[in-house]
Amino acid sequence: MHTDAPTTTQVPVGLLTCQHTPYLRQFNTTVLSCSKKPNKQKLYEVQLQDTILFPEGGGQPCDYGTINENIEVKNVQRVGTSHIHHTTAPVEEGIEARLEVDWKRRFDHMQQHSGQHLVSALFEQPEYGCDTLAWGMNATRCHVELSKAPTPEQVQEVEDRLNLYIRRDYPVRVTFTDERPATLPDDYVGPNGVFRIIEIMQDLDVIAAEEDPLNLTPKEKGGLVRLDYNPCCGTHVKSLKDLQCIKLLHQEKIRGNNYRLYFVVGQRALDLLQETYQVTKDLAPVLSAPGGPETYVDTIVKTQKAGRDAVKQVKNLLKEVAAYQVRDWIAELKETNPVTTLEDGKSTTSAPYLVKFHRDDVDMDFLGIITVLLKDNNLLLGQRIFMLSAGEKKDGGPMIIIGQSDEAVKKIATEVSKFIDIKGGGKGRWQGKAKSWQGLDSAWLAAEALVHAQSA
C-alpha cells in the first residue's frame, strides 16, 4: 500500500464530500500523489485531496467511477482517516482531477445502507427486542444478523411499519460526536478522526396530519423526534422517500440464537419483483398451468402424484420383465448347463458357464431384482457366472458379476476391467460402475474365453 504522501493535506474520512454531499455526481479535486508502479492487482494507488468516491467501510462497498473521464477507479480504500483510489492508469501529481461517480452503484448502496439502519432501528424497539449484531451487503440482497428470531407476525408488522415510514418521508440527518463510538475500527485514529452519526428522525407533525387530515382539532407543532441514532461512515439518502420500499425476505439460523434476516430496498426490490414475475410467467407453459401462479401449487401436487404413480408402475413392470428374463434363463440353463446331484446330496453344474446380460434402459435397482430372483430360483449353482450390466453406452452404469465361486467372480472382474473403465469390489457378488460401455463387447469376449479356458 502506497502511504508516503502527506496525508495531513487530505480531507479526512468522515468529512469527505461523498459523505456530506452524497448526491453530488461530479467533482473537481487535486491529485496529491500517485504510485510509480501498479500493485499486485495491476492498479495504481492515487491519493486525492478530497473525493466523491466512497472508500469501503461500515459494511458498505466502495464506489466505482472515473478520473478525467477515461481513467477508471476500481477500488477505494480507507487507511486510517486517509483514502486511497486504485486506478487503471497513473494520474499526474499536482493536477486538478475531475471525478465522476458510478451513480447507479452509489445510489443502490445508499438505499441499502439507509434501509439497514431503518430495519435495525425497528427490530431493536422494545416490543421486538431483536438487536442487530452485524450486517452485510452483496450484489443482490442484504442481511442483518439479529440476536434472536422474530416471529412471522412480527416480521410482517415491521415490514408494514418500514414502508409506512417511507411514505411519511422522514428525514435522515448527519451529525457529529466528540465521543469515540465503540463500534469504530481500531485503525480509525489520529487528530483528524471524525465521528459521524446517522439519525433517522420521526416527524410528529406528519403523524398528526395523518390522524387528523382535516385539522379539526387545533394542536401545537410536534416537530422531530429521534427514531435511530447510530455511528456510521457510509453514504445515506437525505430522506426515507428515496428508499422507495423495503421488502423483508427469509431468515435463517446461523449460530447460537442468532438469526440472519435478508431484505432488499428500493430498486433491488423492484428488480426482484420483475425476476420473480418472469419466472412465474415462464413456469406456466412448463407446468401446463394456464391459470397462472394461483394454480401452480395444485398443478405441482398433481404432477408429483402422477410421477410417483408412474414410478411405481414402472417398478412393477420391471419386476415382471426381470421375472420373464429369469424364466428364460431357467429354460436355457436346464438344457445347456444342467444341474447334477453329487453323492453327498449337493447340487452342482456340469461345466463352467457364463450368462451375459445388458439393457440400456434399466438401472441398478433392476439388476438388484434380477440377482434376488437368481438366488430364489437356485440358479447360482456350481460354476455359473452371471455378468449383468445396465445403462446407455456413452454414459456407462452399474455392473454386477455374481456366482457361487468367489475366485471365479474375481477373475472375471479383473479381466473385464482391462477393457472397461470401471471400479468396484465385493465378495461372491462383485459390483462396480463403469464410465461408459464402449468396451463391453470386448469384455464379454474376454470373459467367455476365460470361462472356456477353465472348462478345458
PDB file of C-alpha atoms in Angstrom, residues 270 368 428:
ATOM      1  CA  LEU A 270     -38.364  -3.847  -7.939  1.00  0.00           C
ATOM      2  CA  GLY A 368     -30.746 -55.993  -7.922  1.00  0.00           C
ATOM      3  CA  GLY A 428     -19.210 -63.524  -4.215  1.00  0.00           C
TER       4      GLY A 428
END
